[in-house]
Coordinates of C-alpha atoms and ligand atoms in Angstrom, one line a residue:
M30 CA 128.3 76.6 122.9
F31 CA 125.6 76.4 120.2
D32 CA 126.3 75.8 116.5
K33 CA 122.9 76.2 115.3
I34 CA 119.7 78.0 116.5
L35 CA 115.9 78.1 115.4
I36 CA 114.1 81.4 115.2
A37 CA 110.5 80.6 115.9
N38 CA 109.3 83.9 114.4
R39 CA 109.2 85.9 111.2
G40 CA 109.6 89.5 109.9
E41 CA 111.9 92.1 111.3
I42 CA 112.8 90.1 114.3
A43 CA 113.4 87.2 112.9
L44 CA 115.9 88.9 110.8
R45 CA 117.4 90.5 114.0
V46 CA 118.0 87.3 115.7
I47 CA 119.8 86.0 112.4
R48 CA 121.9 88.9 112.4
A49 CA 123.2 88.5 115.8
A50 CA 123.7 84.7 115.5
R51 CA 125.8 84.9 112.2
E52 CA 128.2 87.6 114.0
M53 CA 128.5 85.0 116.7
G54 CA 129.2 82.1 114.1
I55 CA 126.1 80.2 115.0
K56 CA 124.0 78.9 111.9
T57 CA 120.1 79.6 111.9
V58 CA 117.4 77.6 111.0
A59 CA 114.1 80.0 109.9
V60 CA 110.6 78.3 110.1
H61 CA 107.7 79.7 108.1
S62 CA 104.0 79.3 107.1
T63 CA 103.3 78.6 103.5
A64 CA 102.4 82.5 103.1
D65 CA 105.9 83.3 103.9
A66 CA 107.9 80.9 101.7
D67 CA 109.1 84.2 100.0
A68 CA 109.8 86.1 103.1
M69 CA 113.1 87.8 103.7
H70 CA 113.8 85.8 107.0
V71 CA 113.6 82.5 105.0
R72 CA 116.1 83.8 102.6
M73 CA 118.5 85.1 105.2
A74 CA 118.5 82.0 107.5
D75 CA 121.1 79.3 106.4
E76 CA 118.3 76.7 106.5
A77 CA 114.2 77.0 106.5
V78 CA 111.5 74.6 107.4
C79 CA 107.7 74.9 106.3
I80 CA 105.7 74.7 109.5
G81 CA 102.5 74.9 108.0
P82 CA 99.6 76.9 106.6
P83 CA 99.1 80.8 106.8
P84 CA 97.2 81.2 110.0
S85 CA 99.7 81.4 112.7
T86 CA 97.6 79.0 115.2
D87 CA 98.7 76.5 112.5
S88 CA 102.2 77.8 112.0
Y89 CA 104.0 80.3 114.2
L90 CA 101.9 79.1 117.1
S91 CA 102.2 75.3 116.5
V92 CA 104.3 74.2 119.3
P93 CA 104.4 70.5 117.6
A94 CA 105.5 71.9 114.3
I95 CA 108.1 74.0 115.4
V96 CA 109.4 71.4 117.8
A97 CA 109.9 68.9 114.8
A98 CA 111.4 71.3 113.0
C99 CA 113.9 71.9 115.6
E100 CA 114.4 68.0 115.9
I101 CA 114.7 67.7 112.3
S102 CA 117.5 70.6 111.6
G103 CA 119.3 69.4 114.7
A104 CA 119.2 73.2 116.0
Q105 CA 120.0 73.1 120.0
A106 CA 118.0 76.1 120.9
I107 CA 115.0 78.4 120.0
H108 CA 114.8 82.1 120.0
P109 CA 111.2 83.2 120.2
G110 CA 111.4 86.8 119.4
Y111 CA 108.5 88.7 120.8
G112 CA 105.0 87.9 120.5
F113 CA 103.9 84.3 119.1
L114 CA 105.2 81.7 121.6
S115 CA 107.7 84.2 123.3
E116 CA 105.8 84.1 126.5
N117 CA 104.1 80.7 126.4
A118 CA 105.2 79.0 129.6
N119 CA 104.0 75.4 128.4
F120 CA 105.9 76.0 125.0
V121 CA 109.1 76.5 127.3
Q122 CA 108.0 73.6 129.5
I123 CA 107.8 71.3 126.4
L124 CA 111.2 72.5 125.2
E125 CA 112.7 71.8 128.5
D126 CA 111.3 68.3 128.3
H127 CA 112.7 67.8 124.9
K128 CA 116.3 68.9 125.7
I129 CA 116.0 72.0 123.8
T130 CA 117.3 75.4 125.3
F131 CA 114.6 78.1 125.2
I132 CA 116.8 81.4 124.8
G133 CA 114.8 83.5 127.3
P134 CA 113.7 82.8 131.1
S135 CA 112.3 79.7 132.6
A136 CA 108.9 78.6 132.3
E137 CA 108.4 79.3 136.0
H138 CA 109.5 82.8 135.6
I139 CA 107.3 83.4 132.4
R140 CA 104.3 81.9 134.5
Q141 CA 104.6 83.9 137.2
M142 CA 104.8 87.1 135.4
G143 CA 102.1 86.1 132.8
D144 CA 99.4 86.4 135.3
K145 CA 99.3 90.0 136.2
I146 CA 97.9 89.5 139.4
T147 CA 100.4 87.1 140.4
A148 CA 103.0 89.5 138.7
K149 CA 101.9 92.4 141.1
E150 CA 102.2 90.4 144.3
T151 CA 105.6 89.2 143.1
A152 CA 106.5 92.9 142.3
L153 CA 105.3 93.9 145.9
K154 CA 107.2 91.1 147.5
L155 CA 110.4 92.2 145.8
G156 CA 110.3 95.9 146.8
I157 CA 108.8 97.3 143.4
P158 CA 106.2 100.1 143.7
V159 CA 102.9 99.0 142.2
V160 CA 99.9 101.1 141.0
P161 CA 97.1 101.0 143.7
G162 CA 94.3 98.6 143.0
S163 CA 92.3 95.4 144.0
A164 CA 94.2 92.8 146.4
G165 CA 93.6 90.1 143.6
G166 CA 90.8 89.2 141.2
V167 CA 87.6 91.0 141.4
P168 CA 84.7 88.3 140.9
D169 CA 81.6 90.2 140.4
V170 CA 80.1 94.0 140.2
A171 CA 79.5 94.3 143.7
T172 CA 83.2 93.7 144.7
A173 CA 84.3 96.2 141.9
R174 CA 82.0 98.7 143.2
T175 CA 83.3 98.3 146.8
A176 CA 87.1 98.2 145.4
A177 CA 86.4 101.2 143.3
A178 CA 84.8 103.4 146.1
D179 CA 87.6 102.5 148.4
M180 CA 90.3 103.4 145.6
G181 CA 88.5 106.6 144.1
Y182 CA 87.2 107.0 140.8
P183 CA 88.2 107.0 137.8
V184 CA 89.4 103.0 137.7
I185 CA 90.6 100.6 135.3
I186 CA 89.2 97.0 134.9
K187 CA 92.3 94.8 133.4
A188 CA 92.4 91.2 132.2
T189 CA 94.6 89.0 134.5
A190 CA 95.7 87.3 131.2
G191 CA 96.0 90.6 129.6
G192 CA 98.2 91.7 126.7
G193 CA 98.3 93.8 123.8
G194 CA 96.3 96.6 125.1
R195 CA 93.2 94.2 125.2
G196 CA 90.6 93.8 127.8
M197 CA 91.0 97.0 129.6
K198 CA 88.0 99.5 130.3
V199 CA 87.9 102.6 132.4
A200 CA 85.0 103.5 134.7
T201 CA 85.0 107.3 135.6
S202 CA 82.2 107.0 138.0
E203 CA 80.0 104.5 139.8
K204 CA 77.2 104.8 136.9
D205 CA 79.6 103.0 134.5
I206 CA 81.2 100.5 136.6
E207 CA 79.0 97.8 135.9
T208 CA 79.2 98.1 132.1
A209 CA 82.9 98.5 132.4
F210 CA 83.3 95.4 134.4
R211 CA 81.1 93.3 132.1
T212 CA 82.8 94.5 129.2
A213 CA 86.2 94.0 130.3
R214 CA 85.2 90.3 131.4
S215 CA 83.8 89.6 127.9
E216 CA 86.6 90.9 126.0
A217 CA 89.3 89.0 128.2
K218 CA 87.3 85.8 128.0
A219 CA 87.1 86.5 124.0
A220 CA 90.8 87.2 123.8
F221 CA 92.5 85.1 126.3
G222 CA 90.1 82.2 127.2
N223 CA 90.0 83.4 130.8
D224 CA 87.7 85.9 131.9
E225 CA 89.1 87.1 135.1
V226 CA 89.5 90.8 135.9
Y227 CA 91.4 92.8 138.4
M228 CA 91.2 96.9 139.0
E229 CA 93.5 99.5 139.4
K230 CA 93.4 103.2 140.2
Y231 CA 93.2 104.7 136.7
L232 CA 96.0 107.4 136.5
Q233 CA 95.4 110.7 134.7
K234 CA 98.4 111.8 133.1
P235 CA 101.1 109.2 133.5
R236 CA 104.2 108.5 131.3
H237 CA 104.8 104.8 130.4
I238 CA 108.6 104.3 131.6
E239 CA 109.9 100.8 131.5
I240 CA 113.2 99.5 132.6
Q241 CA 115.1 97.1 130.5
V242 CA 116.7 94.4 132.9
F243 CA 119.1 91.6 132.4
G244 CA 119.6 88.5 134.8
D245 CA 122.4 85.9 134.3
G246 CA 120.1 83.2 136.0
K247 CA 122.8 82.4 139.0
G248 CA 121.5 85.4 140.7
G249 CA 123.1 88.4 139.0
G250 CA 121.2 91.3 137.3
V251 CA 121.7 94.4 136.0
H252 CA 119.5 97.1 134.4
L253 CA 119.9 99.2 131.3
G254 CA 117.9 102.2 132.1
E255 CA 114.4 103.3 131.0
R256 CA 112.7 103.9 127.7
D257 CA 109.8 106.2 127.5
C258 CA 106.7 104.8 125.5
S259 CA 104.0 106.9 126.5
L260 CA 103.1 107.7 122.8
Q261 CA 100.5 105.1 122.3
R262 CA 97.1 104.4 120.3
R263 CA 94.7 101.9 121.9
H264 CA 97.4 101.2 124.5
Q265 CA 99.8 100.2 121.8
K266 CA 103.2 102.0 121.4
V267 CA 104.0 103.8 118.3
F268 CA 107.3 105.8 119.1
E269 CA 109.8 105.2 122.0
E270 CA 112.7 106.6 123.2
A271 CA 115.6 106.4 125.7
P272 CA 116.7 107.9 128.1
G273 CA 113.2 109.2 128.7
P274 CA 113.1 113.1 128.3
V275 CA 111.8 113.6 132.1
I276 CA 113.8 110.9 133.9
T277 CA 116.7 112.5 136.0
P278 CA 119.9 110.3 136.5
E279 CA 119.1 109.9 140.1
E280 CA 115.7 108.6 139.3
R281 CA 117.3 106.1 136.8
A282 CA 119.8 105.0 139.1
R283 CA 117.1 104.8 142.0
I284 CA 114.4 102.8 140.0
G285 CA 117.1 100.7 137.9
R286 CA 118.8 99.7 141.3
I287 CA 115.4 98.2 142.6
C288 CA 114.8 96.5 139.3
A289 CA 118.1 94.9 138.9
N290 CA 117.9 93.9 142.7
A291 CA 114.7 92.2 142.1
I292 CA 115.7 90.3 138.9
A293 CA 119.0 89.0 140.9
E294 CA 116.8 88.0 143.9
M295 CA 114.5 86.3 141.2
G296 CA 117.3 84.3 139.7
Y297 CA 115.9 85.5 136.3
S298 CA 117.6 84.5 133.3
G299 CA 117.9 86.6 130.0
A300 CA 116.0 90.0 129.0
G301 CA 113.0 91.5 130.7
T302 CA 111.3 94.5 130.8
I303 CA 109.7 95.8 133.8
E304 CA 106.9 98.5 132.9
F305 CA 105.8 101.5 135.1
L306 CA 103.3 104.4 134.7
Y307 CA 105.1 107.3 136.2
E308 CA 103.3 110.6 137.4
D309 CA 104.6 113.2 139.9
G310 CA 108.1 111.5 140.5
E311 CA 106.5 108.2 141.4
F312 CA 106.8 105.0 139.5
Y313 CA 103.9 102.4 139.9
F314 CA 104.7 98.8 138.4
I315 CA 101.8 97.7 136.0
E316 CA 103.7 94.6 134.3
M317 CA 106.8 92.7 133.4
N318 CA 107.4 91.1 130.0
T319 CA 109.7 88.1 129.9
R320 CA 111.2 88.6 126.6
L321 CA 112.7 91.0 124.1
Q322 CA 110.7 94.1 123.2
V323 CA 110.1 95.6 120.0
E324 CA 111.7 98.8 121.3
H325 CA 114.9 97.3 122.4
P326 CA 117.0 99.2 119.7
V327 CA 116.7 102.5 121.7
T328 CA 118.5 100.8 124.7
E329 CA 121.0 99.3 122.3
A330 CA 121.7 102.5 120.8
I331 CA 122.4 104.6 124.2
F332 CA 124.6 101.6 125.7
G333 CA 126.3 100.1 122.8
V334 CA 125.2 96.6 123.5
D335 CA 123.7 94.0 121.6
L336 CA 120.8 92.6 123.5
V337 CA 120.2 89.7 121.4
R338 CA 123.7 88.2 121.7
E339 CA 123.5 88.8 125.4
Q340 CA 120.6 86.6 125.5
I341 CA 122.0 84.1 123.4
R342 CA 125.5 84.2 125.8
V343 CA 123.2 83.7 128.8
A344 CA 121.3 80.7 127.3
E345 CA 124.5 79.1 126.7
G346 CA 125.2 79.5 130.4
L347 CA 127.9 82.5 129.7
P348 CA 128.3 85.3 132.2
L349 CA 126.8 88.9 131.3
S350 CA 129.3 90.4 129.1
F351 CA 128.8 93.8 130.9
T352 CA 128.7 94.8 134.7
Q353 CA 126.3 97.8 135.8
S354 CA 129.3 100.1 136.2
D355 CA 129.8 99.5 132.6
L356 CA 126.7 100.8 131.3
V357 CA 126.7 104.5 130.8
V358 CA 124.2 106.4 128.6
N359 CA 125.4 107.7 125.7
G360 CA 123.4 110.4 123.7
A361 CA 119.6 109.8 122.9
A362 CA 117.9 107.2 120.5
I363 CA 114.6 107.1 119.0
E364 CA 112.5 104.5 117.4
I365 CA 109.3 104.9 115.6
R366 CA 107.0 101.8 114.2
I367 CA 106.1 101.9 110.8
N368 CA 103.1 99.9 110.0
A369 CA 101.4 99.1 106.7
E370 CA 98.3 100.7 107.5
R371 CA 95.9 103.4 106.1
L372 CA 95.3 106.6 107.9
P373 CA 93.3 108.2 109.2
N374 CA 91.5 104.7 110.6
F375 CA 95.0 102.6 110.7
S376 CA 93.1 99.8 108.7
P377 CA 95.6 97.2 107.7
C378 CA 97.0 98.0 104.2
P379 CA 99.0 94.6 103.2
G380 CA 100.0 94.4 99.2
K381 CA 102.9 94.4 97.3
I382 CA 106.0 96.8 97.8
T383 CA 106.7 98.5 94.5
Q384 CA 109.6 100.7 95.5
Y385 CA 111.6 100.2 98.8
H386 CA 114.5 102.6 100.0
V387 CA 115.9 102.5 103.1
P388 CA 117.7 105.7 104.8
G389 CA 121.2 105.6 105.8
G390 CA 124.0 107.6 107.1
L391 CA 125.2 108.2 110.8
G392 CA 123.3 106.9 113.7
V393 CA 120.4 105.6 111.5
R394 CA 119.2 102.0 111.7
M395 CA 116.2 100.6 109.9
D396 CA 115.1 97.1 111.0
S397 CA 112.8 95.7 108.6
A398 CA 112.0 92.5 106.5
L399 CA 110.9 94.5 103.2
Y400 CA 112.4 94.3 100.0
D401 CA 111.4 95.5 96.5
G402 CA 108.8 93.3 94.9
Y403 CA 107.7 91.7 98.4
T404 CA 104.2 91.2 99.0
I405 CA 102.9 91.9 102.7
P406 CA 100.5 88.7 103.7
P407 CA 97.4 89.5 105.1
Y408 CA 97.7 87.3 107.9
Y409 CA 100.0 88.7 110.7
D410 CA 100.5 92.1 112.4
S411 CA 101.1 95.3 110.3
L412 CA 104.7 96.3 111.6
I413 CA 106.9 96.4 108.7
G414 CA 109.5 98.4 109.8
K415 CA 111.4 100.2 112.7
L416 CA 113.5 103.2 112.1
I417 CA 115.7 103.8 114.9
V418 CA 118.3 107.2 115.4
H419 CA 120.7 107.8 117.6
G420 CA 122.5 111.3 118.3
R421 CA 124.4 112.8 120.8
D422 CA 121.2 114.6 122.7
R423 CA 117.6 114.3 122.1
A424 CA 117.9 117.2 119.7
E425 CA 120.2 115.8 117.4
A426 CA 118.1 112.6 117.4
L427 CA 115.0 114.4 116.5
S428 CA 116.4 116.1 113.8
R429 CA 118.2 113.1 112.4
L430 CA 114.8 110.9 112.5
Q431 CA 113.4 114.0 110.4
R432 CA 116.2 113.8 107.9
A433 CA 116.0 109.9 107.7
L434 CA 112.2 109.8 107.2
G435 CA 112.5 112.0 104.6
E436 CA 114.9 109.5 102.6
L437 CA 112.4 106.5 103.3
I438 CA 110.4 105.2 100.5
V439 CA 108.0 102.6 100.7
D440 CA 105.7 102.6 97.6
G441 CA 102.7 100.3 96.9
V442 CA 101.0 100.1 100.1
D443 CA 99.8 102.8 102.7
T444 CA 102.0 103.3 105.7
T445 CA 101.8 105.4 108.9
V446 CA 104.9 107.3 107.6
P447 CA 102.6 110.3 107.3
L448 CA 101.8 110.1 110.9
F449 CA 105.4 110.6 111.9
H450 CA 105.8 113.4 109.7
A451 CA 103.4 115.3 111.3
L452 CA 104.4 114.1 114.9
L453 CA 107.7 115.5 114.2
Q454 CA 106.5 119.1 113.8
D455 CA 104.5 119.3 116.8
P456 CA 106.0 121.4 119.7
D457 CA 105.1 119.0 122.4
I458 CA 106.7 115.9 120.5
L459 CA 109.9 118.5 120.3
A460 CA 109.9 119.6 124.1
G461 CA 109.2 115.8 125.1
T462 CA 106.0 117.0 126.9
Y463 CA 103.6 114.3 126.3
D464 CA 102.0 111.6 128.3
I465 CA 100.1 108.2 127.5
H466 CA 96.9 110.2 126.5
W467 CA 98.5 112.7 124.4
L468 CA 98.4 110.9 121.0
E469 CA 94.8 109.9 121.4
R470 CA 93.9 113.7 121.9
W471 CA 96.3 114.7 119.1
L472 CA 94.7 112.0 116.6
E473 CA 91.3 113.3 117.6
T474 CA 92.3 116.9 116.7
N475 CA 94.4 116.2 113.8
M476 CA 92.8 113.3 112.0
G477 CA 89.3 112.6 113.6
Ligands
LIG514 P1 99.2 95.2 128.3 O1 99.8 93.9 128.7 O2 98.0 94.9 127.5 O3 100.1 96.0 127.3 P2 99.5 97.2 130.4 O4 99.3 96.6 131.7 O5 101.2 96.9 130.0 O6 98.7 96.1 129.4 O7 98.9 98.3 130.1 C1 99.2 99.1 128.6 C2 98.9 100.3 128.6 O8 97.6 100.8 129.3 C3 99.7 101.2 129.6 O9 100.9 101.7 128.9 C4 98.8 102.6 130.0 O10 98.8 103.1 128.9 C5 97.3 101.8 130.0 N1 97.3 101.6 131.2 C6 97.6 100.3 132.0 N2 97.1 100.6 133.4 C7 97.0 101.7 133.7 C8 96.5 102.6 134.6 N3 96.4 102.0 135.9 N4 95.8 103.9 134.6 C9 96.4 104.5 133.4 N5 96.5 103.8 132.6 C10 96.9 102.5 132.5

């Protein structure tokens, strides 16, 4: 059993992990940059170690600094949160070499899923349905043209090393294939230091449906249903819900079983998410995330489980605390991501919080590292809080979200809260009839 773990992250997710650890009687070590000396995760952890200057490359992404902090503090394991080093196989390898436990899957599984071409090949082998696309990387424009002609336009060109919605370009006809190919490649090179791209059929009206999975690392695996994360801006999620409003229990059981079997066969350890596009009753694998997701609380709400606690238990070598038949969907949950950004352009808006009031009451959860008087530094991403509600059904969750949002006060900086006030009046949101392109269209009409 661990008696002390280090959290290699900041913000709300660092608090999330500290909370789970504390309930398990495990001490916590926070790491922070000089810009985060007053951050909530530093205050809430049992110990804190400063690991470098503000830029994340010199602090939250600095492997030597984090390993040193772990050794100095005597922590036995590291929880990476999401982002930063959470899907960095080299980091995990280094921890293995230092006999520090990584709370997450093996370096090998991270590597396998981090390269999207290998991930798709692995998915196919494991019996998971994938989006039709190129067989492997596409080296030049001529190959791209042939592949596009074979699968039919529109097509999407994506970075093999991609993430965060970057390095993706759509070509609607042969005349834009060359530009799309070259732009995707140069964006991929700039963002990931790797210009390899591959191609997929571009689906016109899919929903983004992802399956939460958990592996015990010993050949056992379960699924915790789906989350619908179709409401996206620039391929980034802004609103997530579970269960998916259009997924039937039969579909959940079918795709869930395929995913759970795949995880078991891989010998996967810990939390993972298998992402699909869903159109006309068919699921198409796009990628797997080998970590905890930002939107994990909606799954926790409907199944009544603590996914971080489970991650820690699995890393300790304990069996899963639930079996597939224990996991029964209870009601509906919605999460909204609140960013410190100025509408309508979503430009980052760091600054000092002058007043902060958190909503409460039945079925309301606010995961945030804000406090009155806190200054949001300009160096990191703009997520400042997640408001999660749970109701007996989707309609109750929606009215609870409207009610909770009305109680929330974040003064001093601009936030995306007004966007959600408006969205929660929209008939398509209320009916659950939206696809991955819906929000971009809505923003153009309502905020363009
Ligand atoms: P990233 O790792 O950068 O998040 P993903 O492969 O997960 O990239 O894709 C992110 C989003 O991009 C998807 O949720 C979807 O909105 C869109 N997308 C990706 N592939 C396709 C496709 N083949 N057709 C249509 N949209 C796509």
